[in-house]
PDB file of C-alpha atoms and ligand atoms in Angstrom:
ATOM      1  CA  MET A  11      80.734 131.876 158.724  1.00 86.00           C
ATOM      2  CA  GLN A  12      79.579 134.194 155.247  1.00 91.00           C
ATOM      3  CA  THR A  13      80.707 137.642 155.393  1.00 96.00           C
ATOM      4  CA  ALA A  14      77.054 139.708 155.658  1.00 96.00           C
ATOM      5  CA  GLN A  15      77.350 140.965 152.592  1.00 96.00           C
ATOM      6  CA  GLN A  16      77.416 138.109 151.007  1.00 97.00           C
ATOM      7  CA  LEU A  17      74.543 136.576 152.999  1.00 98.00           C
ATOM      8  CA  ILE A  18      72.351 139.537 152.294  1.00 97.00           C
ATOM      9  CA  SER A  19      73.074 139.238 148.365  1.00 98.00           C
ATOM     10  CA  ASP A  20      72.461 135.307 148.441  1.00 98.00           C
ATOM     11  CA  ILE A  21      68.843 136.163 149.887  1.00 98.00           C
ATOM     12  CA  ARG A  22      68.041 138.580 147.559  1.00 97.00           C
ATOM     13  CA  ASP A  23      68.802 136.056 144.955  1.00 98.00           C
ATOM     14  CA  CYS A  24      66.637 133.075 146.736  1.00 98.00           C
ATOM     15  CA  THR A  25      64.132 131.233 145.277  1.00 98.00           C
ATOM     16  CA  LEU A  26      63.615 128.727 147.817  1.00 98.00           C
ATOM     17  CA  CYS A  27      59.615 128.578 147.577  1.00 97.00           C
ATOM     18  CA  ARG A  28      59.511 130.278 144.788  1.00 97.00           C
ATOM     19  CA  ASP A  29      56.903 127.593 143.585  1.00 97.00           C
ATOM     20  CA  THR A  30      54.613 128.784 146.730  1.00 97.00           C
ATOM     21  CA  LEU A  31      54.761 132.351 146.035  1.00 98.00           C
ATOM     22  CA  PRO A  32      51.886 133.680 144.256  1.00 97.00           C
ATOM     23  CA  LEU A  33      53.755 137.056 143.235  1.00 97.00           C
ATOM     24  CA  GLY A  34      57.228 135.414 143.196  1.00 98.00           C
ATOM     25  CA  PRO A  35      60.088 136.193 145.610  1.00 98.00           C
ATOM     26  CA  ARG A  36      61.046 139.411 146.322  1.00 98.00           C
ATOM     27  CA  PRO A  37      62.752 139.649 149.858  1.00 98.00           C
ATOM     28  CA  VAL A  38      62.355 142.710 151.784  1.00 98.00           C
ATOM     29  CA  ILE A  39      64.764 143.169 154.800  1.00 98.00           C
ATOM     30  CA  GLN A  40      66.399 146.044 156.410  1.00 98.00           C
ATOM     31  CA  PHE A  41      69.653 145.037 157.910  1.00 98.00           C
ATOM     32  CA  SER A  42      73.434 145.995 159.106  1.00 98.00           C
ATOM     33  CA  PRO A  43      75.364 144.159 161.520  1.00 98.00           C
ATOM     34  CA  GLU A  44      75.677 147.430 163.193  1.00 98.00           C
ATOM     35  CA  ALA A  45      72.218 147.508 164.014  1.00 98.00           C
ATOM     36  CA  ARG A  46      70.691 147.999 167.797  1.00 98.00           C
ATOM     37  CA  ILE A  47      67.084 147.258 167.190  1.00 98.00           C
ATOM     38  CA  LEU A  48      65.800 144.492 165.642  1.00 98.00           C
ATOM     39  CA  ILE A  49      62.120 144.249 164.477  1.00 98.00           C
ATOM     40  CA  ALA A  50      61.218 140.579 164.221  1.00 98.00           C
ATOM     41  CA  GLY A  51      57.842 140.879 162.360  1.00 97.00           C
ATOM     42  CA  GLN A  52      55.491 138.176 160.146  1.00 95.00           C
ATOM     43  CA  ALA A  53      55.786 138.304 156.265  1.00 96.00           C
ATOM     44  CA  PRO A  54      55.377 141.671 153.930  1.00 95.00           C
ATOM     45  CA  GLY A  55      52.342 142.075 152.723  1.00 92.00           C
ATOM     46  CA  ARG A  56      50.747 142.916 149.039  1.00 92.00           C
ATOM     47  CA  LYS A  57      51.431 146.605 149.290  1.00 92.00           C
ATOM     48  CA  VAL A  58      55.021 145.832 150.828  1.00 94.00           C
ATOM     49  CA  HIS A  59      55.668 143.394 148.357  1.00 95.00           C
ATOM     50  CA  GLN A  60      55.583 146.466 145.974  1.00 95.00           C
ATOM     51  CA  THR A  61      57.333 148.800 146.911  1.00 95.00           C
ATOM     52  CA  GLY A  62      59.979 147.208 148.123  1.00 96.00           C
ATOM     53  CA  VAL A  63      60.164 148.946 151.645  1.00 97.00           C
ATOM     54  CA  ALA A  64      58.942 147.403 155.088  1.00 96.00           C
ATOM     55  CA  PHE A  65      56.463 149.379 157.491  1.00 95.00           C
ATOM     56  CA  ASP A  66      55.844 152.321 154.402  1.00 93.00           C
ATOM     57  CA  ASP A  67      52.188 152.574 155.544  1.00 90.00           C
ATOM     58  CA  ALA A  68      49.695 152.779 158.163  1.00 91.00           C
ATOM     59  CA  SER A  69      51.355 150.300 160.329  1.00 93.00           C
ATOM     60  CA  GLY A  70      54.784 151.621 160.266  1.00 95.00           C
ATOM     61  CA  ASP A  71      53.267 155.005 161.070  1.00 96.00           C
ATOM     62  CA  GLN A  72      51.802 154.033 164.102  1.00 97.00           C
ATOM     63  CA  LEU A  73      54.860 151.473 164.851  1.00 98.00           C
ATOM     64  CA  ARG A  74      57.609 154.555 164.930  1.00 98.00           C
ATOM     65  CA  ASN A  75      55.007 156.575 166.587  1.00 98.00           C
ATOM     66  CA  TRP A  76      55.086 153.511 169.617  1.00 98.00           C
ATOM     67  CA  LEU A  77      58.603 153.863 169.283  1.00 98.00           C
ATOM     68  CA  GLY A  78      59.147 157.648 169.251  1.00 98.00           C
ATOM     69  CA  ILE A  79      61.550 157.663 166.278  1.00 98.00           C
ATOM     70  CA  ASN A  80      60.911 159.357 162.829  1.00 98.00           C
ATOM     71  CA  ARG A  81      61.243 157.646 159.260  1.00 98.00           C
ATOM     72  CA  GLU A  82      65.171 158.624 158.987  1.00 97.00           C
ATOM     73  CA  GLN A  83      65.687 157.057 162.500  1.00 97.00           C
ATOM     74  CA  PHE A  84      63.860 153.930 161.424  1.00 98.00           C
ATOM     75  CA  TYR A  85      64.954 153.328 157.658  1.00 98.00           C
ATOM     76  CA  ASP A  86      68.580 153.533 158.914  1.00 98.00           C
ATOM     77  CA  ALA A  87      69.723 150.126 158.861  1.00 98.00           C
ATOM     78  CA  THR A  88      72.888 150.702 161.450  1.00 97.00           C
ATOM     79  CA  LYS A  89      69.975 151.391 164.169  1.00 98.00           C
ATOM     80  CA  VAL A  90      66.815 149.582 163.173  1.00 98.00           C
ATOM     81  CA  ALA A  91      67.108 145.621 161.689  1.00 98.00           C
ATOM     82  CA  ILE A  92      63.799 144.555 160.022  1.00 98.00           C
ATOM     83  CA  LEU A  93      63.345 141.163 159.679  1.00 98.00           C
ATOM     84  CA  PRO A  94      59.956 139.087 158.936  1.00 98.00           C
ATOM     85  CA  MET A  95      60.032 135.621 159.810  1.00 98.00           C
ATOM     86  CA  GLY A  96      59.481 135.065 155.846  1.00 98.00           C
ATOM     87  CA  PHE A  97      61.139 137.630 153.448  1.00 98.00           C
ATOM     88  CA  CYS A  98      58.966 137.511 150.833  1.00 98.00           C
ATOM     89  CA  TYR A  99      54.674 138.035 150.663  1.00 97.00           C
ATOM     90  CA  PRO A 100      53.190 134.327 151.284  1.00 98.00           C
ATOM     91  CA  GLY A 101      49.913 135.217 149.636  1.00 97.00           C
ATOM     92  CA  SER A 102      46.440 135.378 151.002  1.00 94.00           C
ATOM     93  CA  GLY A 103      43.387 133.155 151.630  1.00 92.00           C
ATOM     94  CA  ASN A 104      40.308 133.801 153.575  1.00 89.00           C
ATOM     95  CA  ASN A 105      41.390 135.287 156.858  1.00 84.00           C
ATOM     96  CA  GLY A 106      43.874 137.433 155.522  1.00 86.00           C
ATOM     97  CA  ASP A 107      47.718 136.830 154.473  1.00 91.00           C
ATOM     98  CA  LEU A 108      49.193 133.391 154.891  1.00 95.00           C
ATOM     99  CA  PRO A 109      51.709 132.894 157.632  1.00 96.00           C
ATOM    100  CA  PRO A 110      55.435 133.405 156.553  1.00 98.00           C
ATOM    101  CA  ARG A 111      56.926 130.500 154.549  1.00 98.00           C
ATOM    102  CA  PRO A 112      58.712 128.552 157.090  1.00 97.00           C
ATOM    103  CA  GLU A 113      61.678 127.675 154.857  1.00 97.00           C
ATOM    104  CA  CYS A 114      62.452 131.111 155.063  1.00 98.00           C
ATOM    105  CA  ALA A 115      63.612 131.479 158.817  1.00 98.00           C
ATOM    106  CA  GLU A 116      64.959 127.654 158.814  1.00 98.00           C
ATOM    107  CA  THR A 117      67.257 128.999 156.239  1.00 98.00           C
ATOM    108  CA  TRP A 118      67.909 132.529 156.699  1.00 98.00           C
ATOM    109  CA  ARG A 119      67.613 133.452 160.601  1.00 98.00           C
ATOM    110  CA  GLU A 120      70.161 132.258 162.745  1.00 98.00           C
ATOM    111  CA  GLN A 121      73.065 133.157 159.867  1.00 97.00           C
ATOM    112  CA  LEU A 122      71.708 136.767 159.696  1.00 98.00           C
ATOM    113  CA  LEU A 123      71.331 136.486 163.831  1.00 98.00           C
ATOM    114  CA  ALA A 124      74.745 135.551 164.254  1.00 98.00           C
ATOM    115  CA  HIS A 125      76.108 138.450 162.501  1.00 98.00           C
ATOM    116  CA  LEU A 126      73.867 141.262 164.537  1.00 98.00           C
ATOM    117  CA  ASN A 127      76.167 140.884 167.519  1.00 97.00           C
ATOM    118  CA  LYS A 128      75.022 144.720 168.709  1.00 97.00           C
ATOM    119  CA  LEU A 129      71.646 143.955 169.194  1.00 98.00           C
ATOM    120  CA  ASP A 130      69.986 145.322 172.556  1.00 98.00           C
ATOM    121  CA  LEU A 131      66.265 145.430 171.868  1.00 98.00           C
ATOM    122  CA  ILE A 132      64.114 142.932 169.654  1.00 98.00           C
ATOM    123  CA  LEU A 133      60.989 143.411 169.395  1.00 98.00           C
ATOM    124  CA  ILE A 134      58.396 140.683 168.351  1.00 98.00           C
ATOM    125  CA  ILE A 135      55.215 141.070 166.434  1.00 97.00           C
ATOM    126  CA  GLY A 136      53.058 137.993 166.151  1.00 93.00           C
ATOM    127  CA  GLN A 137      52.846 134.358 166.731  1.00 95.00           C
ATOM    128  CA  TYR A 138      55.295 133.224 164.486  1.00 97.00           C
ATOM    129  CA  ALA A 139      58.300 135.892 165.783  1.00 98.00           C
ATOM    130  CA  LEU A 140      57.334 134.910 169.377  1.00 97.00           C
ATOM    131  CA  LYS A 141      57.365 131.025 168.962  1.00 97.00           C
ATOM    132  CA  TYR A 142      61.217 131.848 167.378  1.00 97.00           C
ATOM    133  CA  HIS A 143      62.754 134.532 169.888  1.00 97.00           C
ATOM    134  CA  LEU A 144      60.496 133.450 172.656  1.00 96.00           C
ATOM    135  CA  PRO A 145      60.475 129.693 172.452  1.00 95.00           C
ATOM    136  CA  GLN A 146      59.955 128.580 176.010  1.00 92.00           C
ATOM    137  CA  TYR A 147      56.363 131.071 175.969  1.00 91.00           C
ATOM    138  CA  LYS A 148      53.503 128.851 175.507  1.00 90.00           C
ATOM    139  CA  GLY A 149      51.187 131.121 175.962  1.00 91.00           C
ATOM    140  CA  SER A 150      48.919 133.165 173.172  1.00 93.00           C
ATOM    141  CA  VAL A 151      50.585 136.669 171.877  1.00 93.00           C
ATOM    142  CA  THR A 152      47.992 138.830 174.069  1.00 94.00           C
ATOM    143  CA  ASN A 153      49.341 136.712 177.017  1.00 95.00           C
ATOM    144  CA  ALA A 154      52.993 137.621 176.288  1.00 96.00           C
ATOM    145  CA  VAL A 155      52.694 141.053 175.433  1.00 96.00           C
ATOM    146  CA  LYS A 156      50.752 140.932 179.223  1.00 95.00           C
ATOM    147  CA  ASP A 157      53.711 139.410 180.323  1.00 95.00           C
ATOM    148  CA  TRP A 158      56.359 141.984 178.624  1.00 96.00           C
ATOM    149  CA  HIS A 159      57.998 142.343 181.422  1.00 94.00           C
ATOM    150  CA  THR A 160      59.199 139.015 181.534  1.00 95.00           C
ATOM    151  CA  SER A 161      61.722 139.275 178.772  1.00 96.00           C
ATOM    152  CA  TRP A 162      62.343 143.019 179.139  1.00 97.00           C
ATOM    153  CA  PRO A 163      64.335 144.640 178.900  1.00 96.00           C
ATOM    154  CA  ARG A 164      65.949 142.663 176.184  1.00 97.00           C
ATOM    155  CA  VAL A 165      62.886 141.536 174.192  1.00 98.00           C
ATOM    156  CA  LEU A 166      59.795 142.883 174.028  1.00 98.00           C
ATOM    157  CA  PRO A 167      56.482 140.965 172.301  1.00 98.00           C
ATOM    158  CA  MET A 168      53.883 143.238 170.838  1.00 97.00           C
ATOM    159  CA  PRO A 169      50.893 143.664 169.427  1.00 95.00           C
ATOM    160  CA  HIS A 170      50.463 144.412 165.722  1.00 94.00           C
ATOM    161  CA  PRO A 171      50.738 148.255 164.846  1.00 95.00           C
ATOM    162  CA  SER A 172      48.174 147.664 161.855  1.00 91.00           C
ATOM    163  CA  PRO A 173      44.929 150.649 162.369  1.00 89.00           C
ATOM    164  CA  ARG A 174      42.705 147.202 162.408  1.00 88.00           C
ATOM    165  CA  ASN A 175      44.275 146.568 165.533  1.00 91.00           C
ATOM    166  CA  ARG A 176      42.956 149.464 167.264  1.00 92.00           C
ATOM    167  CA  ARG A 177      39.991 147.384 168.982  1.00 95.00           C
ATOM    168  CA  TRP A 178      42.802 145.419 170.610  1.00 95.00           C
ATOM    169  CA  LEU A 179      44.013 148.371 172.045  1.00 95.00           C
ATOM    170  CA  LYS A 180      41.148 149.889 173.357  1.00 96.00           C
ATOM    171  CA  GLN A 181      40.613 147.048 175.079  1.00 96.00           C
ATOM    172  CA  HIS A 182      43.963 146.694 176.725  1.00 96.00           C
ATOM    173  CA  PRO A 183      44.668 150.503 177.935  1.00 96.00           C
ATOM    174  CA  TRP A 184      47.729 149.770 179.984  1.00 96.00           C
ATOM    175  CA  PHE A 185      49.905 148.901 176.985  1.00 96.00           C
ATOM    176  CA  GLU A 186      49.991 152.734 175.844  1.00 96.00           C
ATOM    177  CA  GLN A 187      49.595 153.681 179.217  1.00 97.00           C
ATOM    178  CA  GLN A 188      52.497 151.852 180.721  1.00 96.00           C
ATOM    179  CA  VAL A 189      54.627 149.607 177.983  1.00 97.00           C
ATOM    180  CA  LEU A 190      54.693 152.484 175.630  1.00 97.00           C
ATOM    181  CA  PRO A 191      56.680 154.885 177.956  1.00 98.00           C
ATOM    182  CA  VAL A 192      59.078 152.563 178.934  1.00 98.00           C
ATOM    183  CA  LEU A 193      59.595 151.371 175.272  1.00 98.00           C
ATOM    184  CA  ARG A 194      60.226 154.841 173.938  1.00 98.00           C
ATOM    185  CA  GLN A 195      62.783 155.232 176.612  1.00 98.00           C
ATOM    186  CA  ARG A 196      64.282 152.371 176.002  1.00 98.00           C
ATOM    187  CA  VAL A 197      64.993 153.172 172.406  1.00 98.00           C
ATOM    188  CA  SER A 198      65.853 156.714 172.770  1.00 98.00           C
ATOM    189  CA  PHE A 199      68.768 155.240 175.183  1.00 97.00           C
ATOM    190  CA  ILE A 200      69.950 152.915 173.207  1.00 97.00           C
ATOM    191  CA  LEU A 201      69.743 155.444 170.007  1.00 95.00           C
ATOM    192  CA  HIS A 202      71.993 158.021 171.626  1.00 93.00           C
ATOM    193  CA  HIS A 203      74.498 155.628 173.324  1.00 89.00           C
ATOM    194  CA  ASP A 204      77.028 153.523 171.474  1.00 80.00           C
TER     195      ASP A 204
HETATM  196  S1  SF4 B 326      60.085 133.592 151.319  1.00 80.39           S
HETATM  197 FE1  SF4 B 326      62.322 133.319 152.512  1.00 80.39          FE
HETATM  198  S2  SF4 B 326      62.755 131.401 151.452  1.00 80.39           S
HETATM  199 FE2  SF4 B 326      61.013 131.948 150.343  1.00 80.39          FE
HETATM  200  S3  SF4 B 326      61.743 132.669 147.983  1.00 80.39           S
HETATM  201 FE3  SF4 B 326      61.732 134.518 149.734  1.00 80.39          FE
HETATM  202  S4  SF4 B 326      63.631 135.109 150.919  1.00 80.39           S
HETATM  203 FE4  SF4 B 326      63.597 132.497 150.056  1.00 80.39          FE
END
């Protein structure tokens, strides 16, 4: 198995699906073999492609609030790994951003996960991460979030933290009322215990 350092270096140099990426390759990931929590999202948006910093936006603020952690904790790679299903911005279509490039997870994901031996919690955001990390689950993302306790405490399917998702949160108040307090408690425990 490659060292984690070599693997990250190979990913930074990756041009595998260059021809399909409107802004070219720019993998945006946060990774250390020491990480305890994995955020498995979809793919960087245009803004993240420009800054190179994952969740440095309103969605990130919401996500950090959901987890009960500050930016310093969130951007500490030895605590939190951020690995979207596609590492580069895939472009956008009529219905928003395009899906993550499938080659990305096929090529890199298993190798990266093999280095994450200290993981206690995987947070799933979106249908592509759901399909990968809970392949036995055949329902919708909303139903997966509703059935959160079936994969808890190892894996938690979540709604997208985007402010555009406010309507979903209003329609499903149990997420903030029941799931978030349990999630915050678990995240705090994980980050304060070796
Ligand atoms: S999306 Fe993934 S596979 Fe495609 S160029 Fe970026 S890092 Fe490589």
